Tab-separated table of C-alpha atoms and ligand atoms in Angstrom:
chain	number	residue	atom	x	y	z
A	601	MET	CA	-15.911	-44.696	0.322
A	602	ALA	CA	-19.328	-46.112	0.907
A	603	VAL	CA	-21.857	-48.031	-1.159
A	604	GLY	CA	-24.704	-45.868	-2.420
A	605	ILE	CA	-28.331	-46.933	-2.533
A	606	PHE	CA	-30.531	-44.755	-4.692
A	607	ASP	CA	-34.305	-44.563	-4.928
A	608	SER	CA	-36.836	-42.024	-6.105
A	609	GLY	CA	-38.130	-41.851	-2.544
A	610	LEU	CA	-38.724	-44.097	0.432
A	611	GLY	CA	-39.125	-47.419	-1.359
A	612	GLY	CA	-35.403	-48.129	-1.572
A	613	LEU	CA	-35.367	-48.328	2.225
A	614	THR	CA	-36.578	-51.916	1.805
A	615	VAL	CA	-33.358	-52.656	-0.095
A	616	TYR	CA	-31.282	-50.487	2.279
A	617	GLN	CA	-32.570	-52.484	5.242
A	618	GLY	CA	-31.850	-55.809	3.531
A	619	VAL	CA	-28.308	-54.697	2.678
A	620	ARG	CA	-27.685	-53.333	6.181
A	621	GLU	CA	-28.677	-56.662	7.712
A	622	ARG	CA	-26.631	-58.697	5.226
A	623	LEU	CA	-23.557	-56.414	5.215
A	624	PRO	CA	-23.550	-54.625	8.590
A	625	ASP	CA	-19.930	-53.448	8.215
A	626	VAL	CA	-20.375	-51.720	4.867
A	627	PRO	CA	-21.079	-47.976	5.213
A	628	LEU	CA	-24.156	-47.071	3.172
A	629	VAL	CA	-25.257	-43.754	1.738
A	630	TYR	CA	-28.995	-43.744	1.043
A	631	PHE	CA	-30.316	-41.130	-1.369
A	632	GLY	CA	-34.055	-40.574	-1.745
A	633	ASP	CA	-35.085	-38.142	-4.472
A	634	ASN	CA	-38.318	-37.436	-2.608
A	635	ALA	CA	-38.700	-33.968	-4.134
A	636	HIS	CA	-39.186	-35.606	-7.540
A	637	ALA	CA	-41.036	-38.825	-6.601
A	638	PRO	CA	-42.873	-40.540	-8.081
A	639	TYR	CA	-40.646	-41.393	-11.045
A	640	GLY	CA	-43.053	-44.020	-12.327
A	641	VAL	CA	-45.271	-41.545	-14.142
A	642	ARG	CA	-42.372	-39.693	-15.854
A	643	ASP	CA	-40.933	-40.337	-19.301
A	644	ALA	CA	-37.584	-42.065	-19.864
A	645	ASP	CA	-35.626	-38.843	-20.568
A	646	ASP	CA	-36.870	-37.244	-17.390
A	647	ILE	CA	-36.015	-40.350	-15.337
A	648	TYR	CA	-32.535	-40.426	-16.915
A	649	ARG	CA	-31.931	-36.742	-16.128
A	650	LEU	CA	-33.048	-37.052	-12.492
A	651	THR	CA	-31.210	-40.315	-11.884
A	652	THR	CA	-27.886	-39.110	-13.305
A	653	ALA	CA	-28.128	-35.885	-11.274
A	654	ALA	CA	-28.706	-37.891	-8.087
A	655	VAL	CA	-25.952	-40.427	-8.779
A	656	GLU	CA	-23.489	-37.602	-9.405
A	657	ARG	CA	-24.314	-36.219	-5.957
A	658	MET	CA	-23.710	-39.677	-4.475
A	659	TRP	CA	-20.238	-39.796	-6.024
A	660	ASP	CA	-19.529	-36.507	-4.237
A	661	HIS	CA	-20.459	-38.311	-1.011
A	662	GLY	CA	-17.785	-40.955	-1.618
A	663	CYS	CA	-19.782	-43.713	-3.341
A	664	ASP	CA	-17.892	-45.393	-6.186
A	665	LEU	CA	-20.567	-48.056	-6.389
A	666	VAL	CA	-24.225	-47.069	-6.559
A	667	ILE	CA	-27.136	-49.501	-6.567
A	668	LEU	CA	-30.195	-48.168	-8.355
A	669	ALA	CA	-32.660	-49.670	-5.892
A	670	CYS	CA	-35.361	-48.025	-7.963
A	671	ASN	CA	-36.831	-50.399	-10.570
A	672	THR	CA	-38.141	-47.479	-12.571
A	673	ALA	CA	-34.652	-45.951	-12.864
A	674	SER	CA	-33.158	-49.411	-13.494
A	675	ALA	CA	-35.692	-50.006	-16.263
A	676	ALA	CA	-35.715	-46.591	-17.895
A	677	ALA	CA	-32.202	-45.176	-17.357
A	678	LEU	CA	-29.614	-47.774	-16.319
A	679	ARG	CA	-28.686	-49.165	-19.703
A	680	ARG	CA	-28.191	-45.664	-21.161
A	681	MET	CA	-26.097	-44.684	-18.116
A	682	GLN	CA	-23.897	-47.774	-18.373
A	683	GLU	CA	-23.419	-47.359	-22.112
A	684	ASN	CA	-22.178	-43.797	-22.197
A	685	TRP	CA	-22.245	-42.013	-18.878
A	686	VAL	CA	-20.654	-43.972	-15.993
A	687	PRO	CA	-16.898	-43.199	-15.669
A	688	ARG	CA	-14.429	-46.101	-15.741
A	689	ASP	CA	-13.681	-46.055	-12.012
A	690	LYS	CA	-17.354	-46.059	-10.938
A	691	ARG	CA	-20.103	-48.658	-11.098
A	692	VAL	CA	-23.873	-48.345	-11.210
A	693	LEU	CA	-25.885	-51.559	-10.819
A	694	GLY	CA	-29.612	-52.172	-11.041
A	695	VAL	CA	-32.098	-54.456	-9.357
A	696	PHE	CA	-33.690	-56.321	-12.265
A	697	VAL	CA	-30.976	-58.827	-13.004
A	698	PRO	CA	-30.654	-60.197	-9.423
A	699	MET	CA	-34.432	-60.562	-9.291
A	700	ILE	CA	-34.593	-62.436	-12.593
A	701	GLU	CA	-31.642	-64.635	-11.615
A	702	ALA	CA	-33.556	-65.596	-8.462
A	703	LEU	CA	-36.738	-66.269	-10.430
A	704	THR	CA	-34.919	-68.420	-12.990
A	705	GLU	CA	-32.653	-70.049	-10.367
A	706	ARG	CA	-29.463	-68.897	-12.055
A	707	GLN	CA	-26.134	-67.985	-10.496
A	708	TRP	CA	-24.507	-64.641	-11.209
A	709	GLY	CA	-22.581	-64.686	-14.482
A	710	ASP	CA	-24.351	-67.767	-15.839
A	711	ASN	CA	-24.491	-66.733	-19.496
A	712	SER	CA	-25.721	-70.047	-20.852
A	713	PRO	CA	-28.581	-69.904	-23.394
A	714	PRO	CA	-32.128	-69.354	-22.158
A	715	ARG	CA	-33.767	-72.516	-20.851
A	716	GLU	CA	-37.063	-73.759	-19.452
A	717	VAL	CA	-37.653	-72.911	-15.802
A	718	ASP	CA	-40.157	-74.001	-13.175
A	719	VAL	CA	-42.288	-70.871	-13.202
A	720	LYS	CA	-44.533	-70.539	-16.242
A	721	HIS	CA	-46.945	-67.729	-15.394
A	722	VAL	CA	-45.451	-64.632	-13.786
A	723	ALA	CA	-47.361	-61.576	-12.643
A	724	LEU	CA	-45.266	-58.420	-12.624
A	725	PHE	CA	-46.479	-55.511	-10.492
A	726	ALA	CA	-44.590	-52.307	-11.224
A	727	THR	CA	-44.883	-48.596	-11.958
A	728	PRO	CA	-46.318	-47.414	-15.305
A	729	ALA	CA	-42.804	-46.422	-16.537
A	730	THR	CA	-41.325	-49.816	-15.648
A	731	VAL	CA	-44.174	-51.661	-17.353
A	732	ALA	CA	-43.861	-49.449	-20.454
A	733	SER	CA	-40.094	-50.087	-20.688
A	734	ARG	CA	-40.572	-53.888	-20.982
A	735	ALA	CA	-37.101	-54.155	-19.393
A	736	PHE	CA	-38.213	-57.068	-17.195
A	737	GLN	CA	-39.434	-59.119	-20.155
A	738	ARG	CA	-36.232	-58.280	-22.101
A	739	GLU	CA	-33.911	-59.428	-19.290
A	740	LEU	CA	-36.040	-62.514	-18.676
A	741	ALA	CA	-35.926	-63.516	-22.354
A	742	PHE	CA	-32.094	-63.688	-22.147
A	743	ARG	CA	-32.402	-66.325	-19.428
A	744	ALA	CA	-35.654	-68.274	-19.731
A	745	ILE	CA	-38.021	-69.587	-22.353
A	746	GLY	CA	-41.695	-70.425	-22.113
A	747	VAL	CA	-42.505	-67.919	-19.365
A	748	ASP	CA	-45.687	-65.954	-19.791
A	749	VAL	CA	-45.417	-62.513	-18.111
A	750	GLU	CA	-48.465	-60.373	-17.430
A	751	ALA	CA	-47.563	-56.895	-16.222
A	752	GLN	CA	-49.828	-54.705	-14.133
A	753	ALA	CA	-49.052	-50.996	-13.820
A	754	CYS	CA	-49.974	-50.068	-10.254
A	755	GLY	CA	-50.888	-46.397	-10.493
A	756	GLY	CA	-51.238	-44.512	-7.215
A	757	VAL	CA	-49.576	-47.023	-4.880
A	758	VAL	CA	-46.245	-45.183	-4.650
A	759	ASP	CA	-47.937	-41.825	-3.949
A	760	ALA	CA	-50.051	-43.387	-1.199
A	761	ILE	CA	-46.975	-44.950	0.435
A	762	GLU	CA	-44.924	-41.733	0.143
A	763	GLU	CA	-47.801	-39.933	1.868
A	764	GLY	CA	-47.966	-42.614	4.575
A	765	ASP	CA	-51.566	-43.525	3.621
A	766	LEU	CA	-51.287	-47.293	3.937
A	767	ILE	CA	-55.060	-47.834	3.970
A	768	LEU	CA	-55.346	-46.285	0.521
A	769	ALA	CA	-52.255	-48.220	-0.603
A	770	GLU	CA	-53.859	-51.505	0.499
A	771	ALA	CA	-57.107	-50.728	-1.341
A	772	LEU	CA	-55.154	-49.895	-4.497
A	773	VAL	CA	-53.102	-53.095	-4.227
A	774	SER	CA	-56.267	-55.141	-3.985
A	775	SER	CA	-57.782	-53.503	-7.085
A	776	HIS	CA	-54.540	-53.892	-9.091
A	777	VAL	CA	-54.356	-57.586	-8.144
A	778	ASP	CA	-57.985	-58.011	-9.269
A	779	ALA	CA	-57.131	-56.360	-12.596
A	780	LEU	CA	-54.125	-58.649	-13.027
A	781	LYS	CA	-56.178	-61.744	-12.226
A	782	ARG	CA	-58.661	-60.839	-14.943
A	783	LYS	CA	-55.767	-61.135	-17.431
A	784	MET	CA	-53.939	-64.054	-15.734
A	785	PRO	CA	-56.235	-65.964	-13.374
A	786	GLN	CA	-53.561	-68.263	-11.920
A	787	PRO	CA	-50.032	-66.893	-11.766
A	788	ASP	CA	-47.402	-69.218	-10.179
A	789	ALA	CA	-45.255	-66.315	-9.070
A	790	ALA	CA	-45.619	-62.597	-8.541
A	791	VAL	CA	-42.756	-60.131	-8.758
A	792	LEU	CA	-42.993	-56.935	-6.752
A	793	GLY	CA	-41.107	-54.868	-9.310
A	794	CYS	CA	-41.060	-51.624	-7.357
A	795	THR	CA	-39.117	-51.085	-4.156
A	796	HIS	CA	-42.088	-49.414	-2.496
A	797	TYR	CA	-44.264	-52.518	-2.798
A	798	PRO	CA	-42.541	-54.715	-0.178
A	799	PHE	CA	-44.046	-52.344	2.398
A	800	MET	CA	-47.374	-53.791	1.168
A	801	LYS	CA	-46.173	-57.380	0.717
A	802	ASP	CA	-48.829	-58.804	3.053
A	803	ALA	CA	-51.548	-57.009	1.101
A	804	PHE	CA	-50.233	-58.446	-2.190
A	805	GLN	CA	-49.997	-61.945	-0.707
A	806	LYS	CA	-53.496	-61.711	0.765
A	807	ALA	CA	-55.010	-60.550	-2.521
A	808	LEU	CA	-53.082	-63.113	-4.584
A	809	GLY	CA	-53.744	-66.034	-2.253
A	810	PRO	CA	-51.357	-68.435	-0.515
A	811	ASP	CA	-50.446	-70.464	-3.625
A	812	VAL	CA	-48.660	-67.621	-5.370
A	813	GLN	CA	-44.996	-67.167	-4.498
A	814	VAL	CA	-44.307	-63.457	-4.036
A	815	PHE	CA	-40.760	-62.329	-4.873
A	816	SER	CA	-39.579	-59.049	-3.398
A	817	GLN	CA	-36.188	-57.566	-3.860
A	818	ALA	CA	-34.684	-56.638	-0.517
A	819	ASP	CA	-33.002	-59.946	0.333
A	820	ILE	CA	-32.287	-60.874	-3.265
A	821	VAL	CA	-30.460	-57.614	-3.972
A	822	ALA	CA	-28.594	-57.748	-0.638
A	823	GLU	CA	-27.333	-61.253	-1.401
A	824	SER	CA	-26.316	-60.291	-4.902
A	825	LEU	CA	-24.437	-57.219	-3.612
A	826	ALA	CA	-22.627	-59.342	-1.009
A	827	ASP	CA	-21.570	-61.669	-3.800
A	828	TYR	CA	-20.431	-58.746	-5.979
A	829	LEU	CA	-18.325	-57.265	-3.168
A	830	VAL	CA	-16.551	-60.581	-2.643
A	831	ARG	CA	-15.490	-60.376	-6.292
A	832	ARG	CA	-14.833	-56.602	-6.252
A	833	PRO	CA	-13.841	-55.664	-2.681
A	834	GLN	CA	-12.121	-52.515	-3.960
A	835	MET	CA	-15.557	-51.045	-4.681
A	836	ILE	CA	-16.102	-50.464	-0.930
A	837	GLY	CA	-12.668	-49.099	-0.059
A	838	ALA	CA	-11.677	-47.836	3.367
A	839	GLY	CA	-13.562	-45.407	5.564
A	840	GLY	CA	-16.740	-43.770	4.376
A	841	THR	CA	-19.553	-42.211	6.326
A	842	ALA	CA	-22.988	-43.767	6.438
A	843	LYS	CA	-25.786	-41.253	5.945
A	844	CYS	CA	-29.277	-40.828	4.568
A	845	LEU	CA	-29.872	-37.987	2.137
A	846	THR	CA	-33.031	-36.570	0.638
A	847	THR	CA	-33.951	-33.873	-1.841
A	848	GLY	CA	-37.244	-33.512	0.048
A	849	ASP	CA	-38.064	-32.170	3.491
A	850	PRO	CA	-35.637	-33.983	5.837
A	851	GLN	CA	-37.987	-33.820	8.826
A	852	LYS	CA	-40.951	-35.266	6.971
A	853	VAL	CA	-38.822	-37.918	5.254
A	854	SER	CA	-37.142	-38.910	8.556
A	855	ALA	CA	-40.560	-39.322	10.197
A	856	ARG	CA	-41.911	-41.518	7.375
A	857	ALA	CA	-38.723	-43.599	7.214
A	858	THR	CA	-38.860	-44.131	10.981
A	859	GLN	CA	-42.508	-45.202	10.654
A	860	PHE	CA	-41.744	-47.663	7.843
A	861	LEU	CA	-38.566	-49.228	9.217
A	862	ARG	CA	-39.750	-49.035	12.832
A	863	GLN	CA	-36.417	-47.656	13.976
A	864	PRO	CA	-35.024	-44.129	14.224
A	865	MET	CA	-33.946	-42.817	10.816
A	866	VAL	CA	-32.395	-39.386	10.318
A	867	PHE	CA	-32.219	-37.805	6.881
A	868	GLU	CA	-30.226	-34.749	5.898
A	869	THR	CA	-30.562	-32.480	2.906
A	870	ALA	CA	-28.773	-33.924	-0.115
B	610	LIG	N1	-39.592	-47.195	-6.002
B	610	LIG	C1	-39.358	-47.041	-7.377
B	610	LIG	C2	-39.338	-48.349	-8.111
B	610	LIG	O1	-38.770	-49.285	-7.589
B	610	LIG	C3	-40.126	-46.004	-8.117
B	610	LIG	C4	-41.379	-45.494	-7.570
B	610	LIG	C5	-41.723	-44.173	-8.208
B	610	LIG	O2	-41.032	-43.211	-7.904
B	610	LIG	O3	-42.662	-44.148	-9.013
B	610	LIG	O4	-39.848	-48.470	-9.207
């Protein structure tokens, strides 16, 4: 068995890298649905259909536990999957809850009533589908009160990153941050609610200014997974082969992944 990390494309590599550094002995299967990226402009039914198809393939590759490293899939499909699709012996976890626990300084499993937290004005940058789902605000409301969230749908950024056009991505980030600041001039914290955005973290920080704390998911999700596996070690199991799979062109995806992670990455056809 191995732990699966799913994303619509290359963005989940930020989470994959964080998990690999935190849990070097756990075999990981990465699955990028590059043929169907971006997910962020699709409707919820489409995202559900694509995500379940991909996760099923990951089970065939020996993953009993799959992390939806994709915020869009976590926001638009995870709850429906957990309610009536995931078999008893498998687990599918998302990335929103660890992020919100970090933002609200809560430990895993702290189910106490929502309370006041330090951050009051949060800027959420995410895909159009994630923003439309309001999943972030819903999960936050279970844990915190008095937090004003302003969400900015960042159209185009994922496509630019998938195409390796980081100059365009940076220009788009700067215009999305400007748009956000027109609605919320002084956020205390910014959440990069899409796994592709950490590749542009410096651009977000530069546009937001040094006083805004930028939360990105890689380390937060890795830590939360490490914690989960201490409680549920059976979800790793013995053996398992690490591999990177894509529904896209393996050569092109391997080249982009190598460029982004600055280390050799080899993808095979899913
Ligand atoms: N990287 C994904 C996310 O975290 C989705 C990007 C996309 O495919 O639109 O939201």
